[in-house]
């Protein structure tokens, strides 16, 4: 069966520091991968999606970037965090018409 | 464009009450429709889905029917439990099949 992992589970970072969040999927090959952000008390915003290694589409212009160095690995990064980057970051995968979500990373920028 | 509108919460019910959470979508083609549930501090879990008109998705006592004529996908449960307390998200898939659009979420609180 397929599983999706996110690392770390929680993170507290100062403004201006770099960021790297990791998402890995097991039990499937060539999945579509997604990064979403959920601000406190709000819905989900699609940030990036990827249909293959090295292929990244950005949905919202911002100071975040994404990379897919391996088929089942998706990384969300920032060079300098802003206060507004705080939120709950969710990774998801799909190989058909259904997306499955990871457990999320809660990021607090102080 | 694609959009999903769901009723604002919070919805507060007593245990064993009947639940309805309304969801409507923009009628661009015939999108697959989903309900996801998010328990406190966790990611989203797929609750149920429907891929064509008149389909009924069901899981854990929850049901939703794909209504093309009213562009709706309302979530229902006959008897809620305290453990159903969570945030529920309605979502639709775009025609290309690669992007979900979510509603704003509805928080359900069930009191014993």
mmCIF file of C-alpha atoms in Angstrom, chain A residues 3-4 10 16 24 26 34 46 53 108:
data_model
loop_
_atom_site.group_PDB
_atom_site.id
_atom_site.type_symbol
_atom_site.label_atom_id
_atom_site.label_comp_id
_atom_site.label_asym_id
_atom_site.label_seq_id
_atom_site.Cartn_x
_atom_site.Cartn_y
_atom_site.Cartn_z
ATOM 1 C CA UNK A 3 2.165 5.858 2.256
ATOM 2 C CA UNK A 4 3.219 9.477 2.339
ATOM 3 C CA UNK A 10 6.542 20.887 13.463
ATOM 4 C CA UNK A 16 14.731 35.586 7.463
ATOM 5 C CA UNK A 24 8.314 11.315 0.364
ATOM 6 C CA UNK A 26 6.253 5.007 -0.852
ATOM 7 C CA UNK A 34 1.468 18.646 -4.638
ATOM 8 C CA UNK A 46 -2.253 25.027 -3.833
ATOM 9 C CA UNK A 53 11.324 14.667 -11.774
ATOM 10 C CA UNK A 108 5.603 28.919 12.843
#
